[in-house]
mmCIF file of C-alpha atoms and ligand atoms in Angstrom:
data_model
loop_
_atom_site.group_PDB
_atom_site.id
_atom_site.type_symbol
_atom_site.label_atom_id
_atom_site.label_comp_id
_atom_site.label_asym_id
_atom_site.label_seq_id
_atom_site.Cartn_x
_atom_site.Cartn_y
_atom_site.Cartn_z
ATOM 1 C CA MET A 1 100.442 -87.610 77.406
ATOM 2 C CA LYS A 2 100.593 -84.643 79.899
ATOM 3 C CA ILE A 3 98.829 -84.045 83.401
ATOM 4 C CA ASN A 4 97.119 -80.983 84.629
ATOM 5 C CA GLU A 5 100.614 -79.329 85.755
ATOM 6 C CA ASN A 6 98.193 -76.935 88.205
ATOM 7 C CA PHE A 7 97.663 -79.564 90.692
ATOM 8 C CA LEU A 8 101.322 -79.556 90.897
ATOM 9 C CA LYS A 9 101.181 -76.047 92.116
ATOM 10 C CA ILE A 10 98.560 -76.536 94.996
ATOM 11 C CA GLN A 11 100.482 -76.298 98.596
ATOM 12 C CA SER A 12 99.566 -79.875 99.899
ATOM 13 C CA SER A 13 97.241 -79.063 102.800
ATOM 14 C CA TYR A 14 99.273 -79.586 105.492
ATOM 15 C CA LEU A 15 97.072 -78.089 108.327
ATOM 16 C CA PHE A 16 94.893 -80.949 109.196
ATOM 17 C CA SER A 17 97.020 -83.812 108.431
ATOM 18 C CA ASN A 18 99.789 -81.858 110.673
ATOM 19 C CA ILE A 19 97.370 -81.637 113.547
ATOM 20 C CA ALA A 20 96.410 -85.350 113.002
ATOM 21 C CA LYS A 21 100.392 -86.347 113.248
ATOM 22 C CA LYS A 22 100.715 -84.133 116.403
ATOM 23 C CA VAL A 23 97.843 -85.249 118.085
ATOM 24 C CA ASN A 24 98.254 -88.817 117.165
ATOM 25 C CA ALA A 25 102.071 -88.602 118.322
ATOM 26 C CA TYR A 26 101.032 -87.385 121.674
ATOM 27 C CA VAL A 27 98.536 -89.736 122.071
ATOM 28 C CA ALA A 28 100.902 -92.496 121.532
ATOM 29 C CA ALA A 29 103.465 -91.314 123.877
ATOM 30 C CA ASN A 30 100.846 -90.209 126.723
ATOM 31 C CA PRO A 31 98.135 -92.962 126.570
ATOM 32 C CA ASP A 32 96.770 -91.871 130.128
ATOM 33 C CA LYS A 33 95.892 -88.273 129.376
ATOM 34 C CA PRO A 34 92.522 -87.893 127.326
ATOM 35 C CA ILE A 35 92.379 -85.333 124.704
ATOM 36 C CA ILE A 36 89.604 -82.994 124.145
ATOM 37 C CA ARG A 37 89.201 -81.986 120.521
ATOM 38 C CA LEU A 38 87.559 -78.258 119.772
ATOM 39 C CA GLY A 39 89.492 -78.323 116.287
ATOM 40 C CA ILE A 40 86.725 -80.235 114.302
ATOM 41 C CA GLY A 41 84.739 -78.358 111.499
ATOM 42 C CA ASP A 42 82.378 -81.573 111.631
ATOM 43 C CA VAL A 43 79.158 -81.482 113.712
ATOM 44 C CA THR A 44 78.374 -84.293 115.988
ATOM 45 C CA ARG A 45 74.850 -84.050 117.025
ATOM 46 C CA PRO A 46 72.630 -86.628 115.118
ATOM 47 C CA LEU A 47 69.820 -85.757 112.470
ATOM 48 C CA ALA A 48 66.478 -84.114 113.348
ATOM 49 C CA ASP A 49 64.057 -87.269 114.116
ATOM 50 C CA GLU A 50 61.544 -85.260 111.168
ATOM 51 C CA CYS A 51 64.777 -85.963 108.766
ATOM 52 C CA ILE A 52 64.917 -89.735 109.957
ATOM 53 C CA THR A 53 61.637 -90.141 109.343
ATOM 54 C CA ALA A 54 61.462 -88.536 106.057
ATOM 55 C CA MET A 55 64.066 -90.640 105.216
ATOM 56 C CA HIS A 56 62.812 -94.045 106.618
ATOM 57 C CA LYS A 57 59.375 -93.185 104.271
ATOM 58 C CA ALA A 58 61.898 -92.191 101.116
ATOM 59 C CA VAL A 59 63.600 -95.578 101.605
ATOM 60 C CA ASP A 60 59.839 -97.550 101.382
ATOM 61 C CA HIS A 61 58.918 -95.769 98.275
ATOM 62 C CA MET A 62 62.264 -96.741 96.746
ATOM 63 C CA ALA A 63 61.462 -100.377 97.597
ATOM 64 C CA ASP A 64 57.901 -100.338 95.837
ATOM 65 C CA GLU A 65 57.479 -100.573 92.330
ATOM 66 C CA LYS A 66 54.886 -97.757 92.139
ATOM 67 C CA THR A 67 56.877 -95.093 93.879
ATOM 68 C CA PHE A 68 60.435 -95.982 93.107
ATOM 69 C CA MET A 69 62.396 -92.931 91.658
ATOM 70 C CA GLY A 70 65.310 -93.204 89.135
ATOM 71 C CA TYR A 71 67.639 -90.197 88.289
ATOM 72 C CA PRO A 72 66.126 -87.125 89.868
ATOM 73 C CA PRO A 73 65.882 -83.898 88.387
ATOM 74 C CA GLU A 74 69.158 -82.333 87.925
ATOM 75 C CA TYR A 75 68.413 -79.576 89.539
ATOM 76 C CA GLY A 76 66.484 -80.839 92.491
ATOM 77 C CA HIS A 77 62.680 -81.579 93.411
ATOM 78 C CA SER A 78 60.266 -79.198 92.788
ATOM 79 C CA TRP A 79 58.913 -79.842 96.102
ATOM 80 C CA LEU A 80 62.394 -79.073 97.942
ATOM 81 C CA ILE A 81 63.144 -76.320 95.906
ATOM 82 C CA THR A 82 59.704 -74.465 96.736
ATOM 83 C CA ALA A 83 60.153 -75.128 100.191
ATOM 84 C CA ILE A 84 63.739 -73.517 99.978
ATOM 85 C CA ASN A 85 62.149 -70.835 98.046
ATOM 86 C CA GLU A 86 59.408 -70.073 100.678
ATOM 87 C CA ASN A 87 61.163 -70.468 103.609
ATOM 88 C CA ASP A 88 64.799 -69.117 103.134
ATOM 89 C CA TYR A 89 64.122 -66.687 100.557
ATOM 90 C CA LYS A 90 60.620 -65.463 100.549
ATOM 91 C CA SER A 91 60.160 -65.091 103.766
ATOM 92 C CA ARG A 92 62.891 -62.743 104.609
ATOM 93 C CA GLY A 93 61.560 -60.701 101.671
ATOM 94 C CA VAL A 94 63.537 -62.114 98.484
ATOM 95 C CA GLU A 95 61.517 -63.076 95.448
ATOM 96 C CA LEU A 96 63.567 -65.605 93.626
ATOM 97 C CA ASP A 97 61.854 -67.873 90.349
ATOM 98 C CA ASN A 98 62.460 -71.459 91.220
ATOM 99 C CA SER A 99 64.684 -71.584 88.550
ATOM 100 C CA GLU A 100 67.315 -69.492 90.064
ATOM 101 C CA ILE A 101 67.615 -72.529 92.556
ATOM 102 C CA PHE A 102 69.868 -75.552 92.106
ATOM 103 C CA VAL A 103 70.031 -78.295 94.332
ATOM 104 C CA SER A 104 73.423 -80.081 94.843
ATOM 105 C CA ASP A 105 75.189 -82.499 97.131
ATOM 106 C CA GLY A 106 76.887 -79.173 99.288
ATOM 107 C CA ALA A 107 78.786 -76.131 99.474
ATOM 108 C CA LYS A 108 82.122 -77.287 99.030
ATOM 109 C CA SER A 109 81.329 -79.179 95.514
ATOM 110 C CA ASP A 110 79.572 -75.742 94.169
ATOM 111 C CA CYS A 111 82.438 -73.259 95.224
ATOM 112 C CA GLY A 112 84.961 -75.425 93.726
ATOM 113 C CA ASN A 113 82.980 -76.160 90.631
ATOM 114 C CA ILE A 114 81.494 -72.524 90.031
ATOM 115 C CA GLY A 115 84.626 -71.757 88.481
ATOM 116 C CA ASP A 116 83.797 -73.803 85.536
ATOM 117 C CA ILE A 117 81.883 -70.967 84.016
ATOM 118 C CA PHE A 118 84.275 -68.303 84.248
ATOM 119 C CA SER A 119 87.164 -67.547 81.839
ATOM 120 C CA LEU A 120 90.487 -68.434 83.077
ATOM 121 C CA ASP A 121 91.838 -64.757 82.485
ATOM 122 C CA ASN A 122 89.887 -63.366 85.633
ATOM 123 C CA ARG A 123 91.477 -61.577 88.708
ATOM 124 C CA VAL A 124 90.058 -63.891 91.947
ATOM 125 C CA ALA A 125 89.951 -62.207 95.237
ATOM 126 C CA VAL A 126 89.756 -63.726 98.479
ATOM 127 C CA CYS A 127 89.884 -63.175 102.386
ATOM 128 C CA ASP A 128 92.851 -63.968 104.409
ATOM 129 C CA PRO A 129 92.470 -66.114 106.442
ATOM 130 C CA VAL A 130 90.467 -67.916 103.767
ATOM 131 C CA TYR A 131 88.424 -71.242 103.692
ATOM 132 C CA PRO A 132 90.910 -73.233 101.220
ATOM 133 C CA VAL A 133 88.522 -74.588 98.811
ATOM 134 C CA TYR A 134 88.380 -71.427 97.188
ATOM 135 C CA VAL A 135 92.116 -70.976 96.342
ATOM 136 C CA ASP A 136 93.011 -74.452 95.831
ATOM 137 C CA THR A 137 90.441 -74.678 93.106
ATOM 138 C CA ASN A 138 91.101 -72.012 91.229
ATOM 139 C CA VAL A 139 94.766 -72.736 91.020
ATOM 140 C CA MET A 140 94.015 -76.218 89.816
ATOM 141 C CA MET A 141 91.879 -74.821 86.935
ATOM 142 C CA GLY A 142 94.962 -72.512 86.191
ATOM 143 C CA ARG A 143 93.716 -69.362 86.783
ATOM 144 C CA SER A 144 96.061 -66.894 85.179
ATOM 145 C CA LYS A 145 96.389 -63.734 87.529
ATOM 146 C CA ASP A 146 97.525 -63.636 90.830
ATOM 147 C CA MET A 147 95.147 -63.810 93.331
ATOM 148 C CA LEU A 148 94.357 -60.717 95.451
ATOM 149 C CA TYR A 149 94.357 -61.268 99.128
ATOM 150 C CA MET A 150 92.177 -59.347 101.486
ATOM 151 C CA PRO A 151 93.737 -59.639 104.875
ATOM 152 C CA CYS A 152 91.288 -59.930 107.828
ATOM 153 C CA THR A 153 92.557 -58.769 111.054
ATOM 154 C CA ALA A 154 91.613 -57.289 114.376
ATOM 155 C CA GLU A 155 92.814 -54.009 112.724
ATOM 156 C CA ASN A 156 89.985 -53.919 110.185
ATOM 157 C CA GLY A 157 87.311 -55.740 112.227
ATOM 158 C CA PHE A 158 87.876 -58.833 110.167
ATOM 159 C CA LEU A 159 86.248 -57.236 107.167
ATOM 160 C CA PRO A 160 88.306 -57.273 104.030
ATOM 161 C CA GLN A 161 88.689 -53.976 102.483
ATOM 162 C CA ILE A 162 87.165 -53.051 98.984
ATOM 163 C CA PRO A 163 90.202 -53.458 96.733
ATOM 164 C CA THR A 164 91.763 -50.550 94.984
ATOM 165 C CA GLU A 165 92.522 -52.975 92.014
ATOM 166 C CA LYS A 166 89.728 -54.606 89.485
ATOM 167 C CA ALA A 167 88.645 -57.722 90.926
ATOM 168 C CA ASP A 168 86.594 -59.675 88.909
ATOM 169 C CA ILE A 169 85.514 -62.911 90.903
ATOM 170 C CA ILE A 170 85.425 -61.708 94.778
ATOM 171 C CA TYR A 171 84.737 -64.529 97.217
ATOM 172 C CA LEU A 172 82.933 -63.638 100.480
ATOM 173 C CA CYS A 173 81.818 -65.903 103.600
ATOM 174 C CA PHE A 174 79.879 -64.571 106.075
ATOM 175 C CA PRO A 175 79.660 -65.546 108.700
ATOM 176 C CA ASN A 176 83.138 -66.709 108.229
ATOM 177 C CA ASN A 177 84.983 -69.714 108.468
ATOM 178 C CA PRO A 178 87.257 -69.508 110.209
ATOM 179 C CA THR A 179 87.358 -66.113 112.038
ATOM 180 C CA GLY A 180 83.671 -66.320 113.234
ATOM 181 C CA MET A 181 82.986 -62.858 112.157
ATOM 182 C CA ALA A 182 79.748 -61.392 110.395
ATOM 183 C CA ILE A 183 79.087 -58.677 108.161
ATOM 184 C CA THR A 184 76.464 -56.276 108.111
ATOM 185 C CA LYS A 185 73.714 -55.153 105.677
ATOM 186 C CA ASP A 186 75.895 -51.720 105.502
ATOM 187 C CA GLU A 187 78.868 -53.309 105.016
ATOM 188 C CA LEU A 188 77.871 -55.967 102.369
ATOM 189 C CA LYS A 189 76.177 -53.182 100.332
ATOM 190 C CA LYS A 190 79.511 -51.807 100.052
ATOM 191 C CA TRP A 191 80.401 -54.655 98.021
ATOM 192 C CA VAL A 192 77.573 -55.125 95.990
ATOM 193 C CA ASP A 193 77.936 -51.308 94.797
ATOM 194 C CA TYR A 194 81.644 -52.056 94.039
ATOM 195 C CA ALA A 195 80.915 -55.322 92.183
ATOM 196 C CA ASN A 196 78.120 -53.775 90.148
ATOM 197 C CA ALA A 197 80.097 -50.636 89.367
ATOM 198 C CA ASN A 198 82.756 -52.577 88.075
ATOM 199 C CA GLY A 199 81.138 -55.530 86.571
ATOM 200 C CA SER A 200 82.779 -58.169 89.039
ATOM 201 C CA VAL A 201 80.890 -61.170 90.481
ATOM 202 C CA ILE A 202 80.571 -62.103 94.077
ATOM 203 C CA LEU A 203 80.475 -65.719 95.186
ATOM 204 C CA PHE A 204 78.815 -65.390 98.730
ATOM 205 C CA ASP A 205 78.978 -68.452 100.622
ATOM 206 C CA SER A 206 76.231 -68.338 103.653
ATOM 207 C CA ALA A 207 77.258 -71.926 104.590
ATOM 208 C CA TYR A 208 77.045 -70.350 108.362
ATOM 209 C CA GLU A 209 74.035 -68.643 108.013
ATOM 210 C CA ALA A 210 71.864 -70.637 110.573
ATOM 211 C CA PHE A 211 74.257 -69.456 113.560
ATOM 212 C CA ILE A 212 73.355 -65.811 112.623
ATOM 213 C CA THR A 213 71.826 -63.998 115.835
ATOM 214 C CA GLU A 214 71.842 -59.950 115.092
ATOM 215 C CA ASP A 215 69.154 -58.523 113.431
ATOM 216 C CA ASN A 216 71.471 -56.172 111.219
ATOM 217 C CA VAL A 217 73.434 -59.287 109.868
ATOM 218 C CA PRO A 218 72.070 -60.501 106.366
ATOM 219 C CA HIS A 219 71.212 -64.474 105.859
ATOM 220 C CA SER A 220 71.022 -63.841 102.492
ATOM 221 C CA ILE A 221 72.917 -61.707 99.960
ATOM 222 C CA TYR A 222 69.887 -60.882 97.906
ATOM 223 C CA GLU A 223 68.575 -59.040 101.209
ATOM 224 C CA ILE A 224 70.795 -56.263 99.878
ATOM 225 C CA GLU A 225 69.766 -54.287 97.077
ATOM 226 C CA GLY A 226 71.196 -54.617 93.567
ATOM 227 C CA ALA A 227 72.653 -58.176 94.779
ATOM 228 C CA LYS A 228 70.915 -59.986 92.020
ATOM 229 C CA THR A 229 72.720 -58.728 89.460
ATOM 230 C CA CYS A 230 76.120 -59.088 90.724
ATOM 231 C CA ALA A 231 75.989 -62.327 93.337
ATOM 232 C CA ILE A 232 75.861 -66.162 93.407
ATOM 233 C CA GLU A 233 75.049 -67.407 96.815
ATOM 234 C CA PHE A 234 76.173 -70.943 97.981
ATOM 235 C CA ARG A 235 73.972 -72.655 101.201
ATOM 236 C CA SER A 236 74.476 -75.807 102.727
ATOM 237 C CA PHE A 237 72.392 -78.407 105.045
ATOM 238 C CA SER A 238 75.747 -79.433 106.360
ATOM 239 C CA LYS A 239 76.087 -77.222 109.194
ATOM 240 C CA THR A 240 72.165 -76.096 109.380
ATOM 241 C CA ALA A 241 70.737 -79.256 109.762
ATOM 242 C CA GLY A 242 73.661 -81.570 110.243
ATOM 243 C CA PHE A 243 74.188 -83.140 106.947
ATOM 244 C CA THR A 244 77.741 -83.069 106.695
ATOM 245 C CA GLY A 245 77.617 -86.697 106.264
ATOM 246 C CA VAL A 246 73.969 -86.929 104.347
ATOM 247 C CA ARG A 247 75.427 -84.069 101.674
ATOM 248 C CA CYS A 248 72.870 -81.216 100.267
ATOM 249 C CA GLY A 249 73.336 -77.638 99.730
ATOM 250 C CA TYR A 250 72.191 -75.523 97.043
ATOM 251 C CA THR A 251 73.387 -72.612 94.616
ATOM 252 C CA VAL A 252 71.514 -69.597 94.057
ATOM 253 C CA VAL A 253 72.137 -68.192 90.507
ATOM 254 C CA PRO A 254 69.859 -65.096 89.968
ATOM 255 C CA HIS A 255 68.336 -64.557 86.069
ATOM 256 C CA ASP A 256 69.100 -60.672 86.556
ATOM 257 C CA LEU A 257 73.096 -61.750 86.575
ATOM 258 C CA LYS A 258 74.566 -61.423 83.200
ATOM 259 C CA VAL A 259 78.136 -61.018 82.302
ATOM 260 C CA ASP A 260 78.610 -59.487 78.406
ATOM 261 C CA GLY A 261 74.783 -60.156 78.035
ATOM 262 C CA VAL A 262 74.775 -63.690 78.687
ATOM 263 C CA GLU A 263 72.939 -65.275 81.866
ATOM 264 C CA LEU A 264 75.080 -66.910 84.199
ATOM 265 C CA ASN A 265 72.060 -69.122 85.341
ATOM 266 C CA ALA A 266 72.012 -70.678 81.701
ATOM 267 C CA LEU A 267 75.963 -71.361 81.940
ATOM 268 C CA TRP A 268 75.568 -73.051 85.760
ATOM 269 C CA ALA A 269 72.548 -74.697 84.384
ATOM 270 C CA ARG A 270 74.442 -76.467 81.485
ATOM 271 C CA ARG A 271 77.553 -76.994 83.769
ATOM 272 C CA GLN A 272 75.348 -79.175 86.382
ATOM 273 C CA ALA A 273 73.082 -80.953 83.514
ATOM 274 C CA THR A 274 76.641 -81.683 81.975
ATOM 275 C CA LYS A 275 78.737 -82.982 84.946
ATOM 276 C CA PHE A 276 76.220 -83.684 87.563
ATOM 277 C CA ASN A 277 73.640 -85.857 87.720
ATOM 278 C CA GLY A 278 71.271 -84.878 90.809
ATOM 279 C CA VAL A 279 71.031 -85.526 94.619
ATOM 280 C CA SER A 280 69.482 -88.599 95.766
ATOM 281 C CA TYR A 281 65.519 -88.814 96.261
ATOM 282 C CA ILE A 282 65.865 -89.793 100.167
ATOM 283 C CA THR A 283 68.630 -87.017 100.812
ATOM 284 C CA GLN A 284 66.228 -84.509 99.198
ATOM 285 C CA ARG A 285 63.361 -85.828 100.994
ATOM 286 C CA ALA A 286 65.537 -85.200 104.122
ATOM 287 C CA ALA A 287 66.199 -81.816 103.110
ATOM 288 C CA ALA A 288 62.626 -81.217 102.472
ATOM 289 C CA ALA A 289 61.727 -82.357 105.890
ATOM 290 C CA CYS A 290 63.855 -79.062 107.311
ATOM 291 C CA TYR A 291 61.068 -77.308 106.721
ATOM 292 C CA THR A 292 58.121 -78.636 108.648
ATOM 293 C CA ASP A 293 57.557 -76.751 111.775
ATOM 294 C CA ALA A 294 58.776 -79.853 113.647
ATOM 295 C CA GLY A 295 62.242 -80.183 111.592
ATOM 296 C CA LYS A 296 62.335 -76.437 112.050
ATOM 297 C CA GLN A 297 62.364 -76.958 115.553
ATOM 298 C CA GLN A 298 64.588 -79.797 115.857
ATOM 299 C CA ILE A 299 67.111 -77.916 113.636
ATOM 300 C CA ARG A 300 66.589 -74.714 115.942
ATOM 301 C CA ASP A 301 67.130 -76.825 118.730
ATOM 302 C CA THR A 302 70.459 -78.481 117.552
ATOM 303 C CA ILE A 303 71.774 -74.768 116.638
ATOM 304 C CA ALA A 304 71.103 -73.165 119.745
ATOM 305 C CA TYR A 305 72.899 -76.311 121.398
ATOM 306 C CA TYR A 306 76.298 -75.586 119.565
ATOM 307 C CA GLN A 307 75.244 -71.722 119.955
ATOM 308 C CA LYS A 308 75.565 -72.573 123.870
ATOM 309 C CA ASN A 309 78.876 -74.181 123.113
ATOM 310 C CA ALA A 310 80.199 -71.267 121.614
ATOM 311 C CA LYS A 311 79.053 -69.174 124.415
ATOM 312 C CA VAL A 312 80.733 -71.264 126.870
ATOM 313 C CA ILE A 313 83.993 -71.252 124.982
ATOM 314 C CA TYR A 314 83.780 -67.379 124.304
ATOM 315 C CA ASP A 315 82.979 -66.542 128.082
ATOM 316 C CA GLY A 316 85.400 -68.730 129.369
ATOM 317 C CA LEU A 317 88.275 -67.395 127.144
ATOM 318 C CA LYS A 318 87.380 -64.033 128.266
ATOM 319 C CA SER A 319 87.265 -64.542 131.731
ATOM 320 C CA CYS A 320 91.049 -65.538 131.686
ATOM 321 C CA GLY A 321 91.846 -62.549 129.929
ATOM 322 C CA PHE A 322 91.950 -63.872 125.942
ATOM 323 C CA THR A 323 91.297 -61.435 123.235
ATOM 324 C CA VAL A 324 87.960 -63.450 121.653
ATOM 325 C CA TYR A 325 86.050 -62.879 118.554
ATOM 326 C CA GLY A 326 83.237 -64.751 116.702
ATOM 327 C CA ALA A 327 80.938 -66.731 118.328
ATOM 328 C CA VAL A 328 77.989 -64.440 118.262
ATOM 329 C CA ASN A 329 76.548 -65.270 114.618
ATOM 330 C CA SER A 330 78.968 -68.623 114.041
ATOM 331 C CA PRO A 331 80.167 -71.945 115.665
ATOM 332 C CA TYR A 332 83.579 -70.641 115.380
ATOM 333 C CA VAL A 333 85.561 -68.783 118.312
ATOM 334 C CA TRP A 334 88.655 -67.317 116.930
ATOM 335 C CA LEU A 335 90.712 -66.046 119.681
ATOM 336 C CA LYS A 336 94.249 -63.680 119.626
ATOM 337 C CA THR A 337 97.133 -66.145 121.122
ATOM 338 C CA PRO A 338 98.750 -64.730 124.103
ATOM 339 C CA ASP A 339 101.864 -62.630 123.970
ATOM 340 C CA GLY A 340 101.962 -62.546 120.458
ATOM 341 C CA MET A 341 102.759 -66.605 120.333
ATOM 342 C CA LYS A 342 102.826 -67.910 116.735
ATOM 343 C CA SER A 343 99.615 -69.985 115.901
ATOM 344 C CA TRP A 344 101.453 -73.285 116.213
ATOM 345 C CA ASP A 345 103.690 -72.936 119.181
ATOM 346 C CA PHE A 346 100.174 -72.140 121.215
ATOM 347 C CA PHE A 347 98.605 -75.246 119.547
ATOM 348 C CA ASP A 348 101.652 -77.047 120.952
ATOM 349 C CA LEU A 349 101.251 -75.555 124.275
ATOM 350 C CA LEU A 350 97.472 -76.455 124.677
ATOM 351 C CA LEU A 351 98.136 -80.276 123.792
ATOM 352 C CA GLU A 352 101.111 -80.447 125.691
ATOM 353 C CA ASN A 353 99.800 -78.798 128.959
ATOM 354 C CA ILE A 354 95.831 -79.249 128.664
ATOM 355 C CA GLN A 355 95.477 -81.611 126.065
ATOM 356 C CA VAL A 356 92.972 -79.405 124.096
ATOM 357 C CA VAL A 357 93.181 -79.378 120.492
ATOM 358 C CA GLY A 358 92.318 -76.255 118.109
ATOM 359 C CA THR A 359 93.341 -74.844 115.151
ATOM 360 C CA PRO A 360 96.183 -72.741 114.163
ATOM 361 C CA GLY A 361 95.063 -69.754 112.188
ATOM 362 C CA GLU A 362 98.097 -69.636 110.655
ATOM 363 C CA GLY A 363 96.731 -72.849 108.529
ATOM 364 C CA PHE A 364 94.054 -70.575 106.910
ATOM 365 C CA GLY A 365 96.339 -68.063 105.223
ATOM 366 C CA PRO A 366 99.379 -65.667 106.422
ATOM 367 C CA SER A 367 96.874 -63.292 108.253
ATOM 368 C CA GLY A 368 95.468 -65.858 110.740
ATOM 369 C CA GLU A 369 99.157 -66.003 112.016
ATOM 370 C CA GLY A 370 98.856 -65.105 116.021
ATOM 371 C CA TYR A 371 95.113 -66.426 116.194
ATOM 372 C CA PHE A 372 93.769 -69.509 116.714
ATOM 373 C CA ARG A 373 90.246 -71.202 116.455
ATOM 374 C CA LEU A 374 88.158 -73.318 118.411
ATOM 375 C CA THR A 375 84.656 -74.671 117.472
ATOM 376 C CA SER A 376 81.364 -75.505 119.090
ATOM 377 C CA PHE A 377 80.523 -78.644 117.434
ATOM 378 C CA GLY A 378 81.615 -80.840 120.263
ATOM 379 C CA SER A 379 79.831 -82.438 122.940
ATOM 380 C CA ALA A 380 78.531 -79.898 125.677
ATOM 381 C CA GLU A 381 80.507 -82.070 128.262
ATOM 382 C CA ASN A 382 83.908 -82.062 126.462
ATOM 383 C CA THR A 383 83.306 -78.425 125.473
ATOM 384 C CA ALA A 384 82.596 -77.605 129.258
ATOM 385 C CA LYS A 385 85.846 -79.561 130.288
ATOM 386 C CA ALA A 386 88.294 -78.263 127.897
ATOM 387 C CA VAL A 387 87.523 -74.698 129.188
ATOM 388 C CA GLU A 388 87.410 -75.723 132.831
ATOM 389 C CA ARG A 389 91.184 -76.681 131.706
ATOM 390 C CA ILE A 390 91.712 -73.678 129.974
ATOM 391 C CA LYS A 391 90.730 -71.735 133.182
ATOM 392 C CA ASN A 392 92.687 -73.643 135.309
ATOM 393 C CA TYR A 393 95.667 -73.206 133.143
ATOM 394 C CA PHE A 394 95.460 -69.316 132.153
ATOM 395 C CA GLY A 395 93.062 -68.229 134.488
ATOM 396 C CA LYS A 396 94.269 -65.466 137.013
HETATM 397 N N1 PLP B 401 81.843 -73.217 103.024
HETATM 398 C C1 PLP B 401 82.607 -73.270 104.185
HETATM 399 C C2 PLP B 401 83.178 -71.777 104.447
HETATM 400 C C3 PLP B 401 82.495 -74.080 105.016
HETATM 401 O O1 PLP B 401 83.303 -73.824 106.237
HETATM 402 C C4 PLP B 401 82.361 -75.497 104.912
HETATM 403 C C5 PLP B 401 82.511 -76.765 105.505
HETATM 404 O O2 PLP B 401 83.371 -76.685 106.240
HETATM 405 C C6 PLP B 401 81.606 -75.946 103.251
HETATM 406 C C7 PLP B 401 81.674 -74.932 102.482
HETATM 407 C C8 PLP B 401 81.508 -76.912 103.136
HETATM 408 O O3 PLP B 401 79.973 -77.656 103.237
HETATM 409 P P1 PLP B 401 79.536 -78.681 102.334
HETATM 410 O O4 PLP B 401 79.595 -79.698 103.713
HETATM 411 O O5 PLP B 401 78.080 -78.336 101.793
HETATM 412 O O6 PLP B 401 80.157 -79.549 101.371
#
C-alpha cells in the first residue's frame, strides 16, 4: 500500500491559518480592541431576492411528486445553460453551442479538476503571485515538469510576460486575485496568439468578471479572436451573485479546441459524467434567477455595494500616500507596503496599531512580497471605519 506522495510535496497552506493564529492571539490578549477584517475573500451580502424566491419555489417542487427532481442532468439543466449562453456570451457577441457549457459546483473544483484531461508530461505556467489552487492541484497530480512562474509586479504592470520557453498549460486569471488588476483585449490577444502558435491551452479564470468597469477589458476570453481554438474558461456565481455558500459555476470548453485532433470538450464531458453528479436543482434554479431582469438588477446593486467599498479603500489609501493598484475592475485592492516593508511585518503593524486585518502578498507567491491585499467584501460601515483608522495612523 502506497499513498500518493505528491500530497507530501504540497507546501502546507500556512497563509490563512497563519493569519487566523495571529489574529486569535491578538484578540485573546486585547479583548477590548475590536478587529476589522479586510482580508476575507468571502462575500458578506445576502443572496438576491430573486434567487431566494426561486429557491423557495424549487423546494416546493421537490416536495411534490409531480414536480420532484432526482439526479440533475450531468452538465446542467438546459434552461440554465441557455440563460448563461444568452446573457453571458451571446449578448457580448460570442456564439457558443449549449454543449460547450458545463454547469458545476464552482470554479475552484473545475480549475482543480481540469488537470485530469491533460498528460502529466505538460509544462504548466502560472502567474506569481497566484491563486494557490492552480499550483497545488498540479503538484497533487504529479505533473512532472518544473512549473514556470511568471512574475507580476508593478514593473510589468502586473501582467505576465509571454514566456520565452514553451508553456503547455497556461493559467490566466483576470481580473486577478490577488492583485485586482485586469487585462485589456489587446494584451489578452497576445496570449491567444502565443497559445495558438505553440499548441498551448489557456485556462482562463474569469471568476471576477462581474467587477469589470472598463470597456477595453474583456469579460470573456472568447471576445478575443482565435480564443476558441486555445482556451477553456471558468466562471462562477460566487462573487457575481454571492453564491460562495450555495455553490454554482460553469466551465466553457469549445468544440474547436483540439489537441492532436482530439476535442477537449469530449474529454471534459467524460470526466464530469464519471466523477461529478451534477448541481442540485434548487441551486440551479437560484442561478437561473440571476438572469431575470429583477435578478440582474439586484446582483448589479450588490456588486455596486462592493465596488463602492473598493473605491473607499483605494481613495483612502491614496490620500495617505500609498501606492495602490486594483479596485477599478476588481473587489481587491493591492497596495505597496510603505518603505519596502515585508508584507508580514506590515500585517503585524496594522494588526497591532489599528486592528485592521489584511492579507500579506507574500502568501500568494514570492513576487507578492512587499505588497498587501485588502478586500471590499466587508460591510460598508466596517470598511469606512477601517479606512478612518488607516488615515488616522498613516495620514500626514
Ligand atoms: N478562482 C479564483 C481566482 C478565486 O479567487 C476563487 C475564490 O476565491 C475561485 C476561483 C473559487 O470560486 P468558487 O467559489 O466558484 O469555487
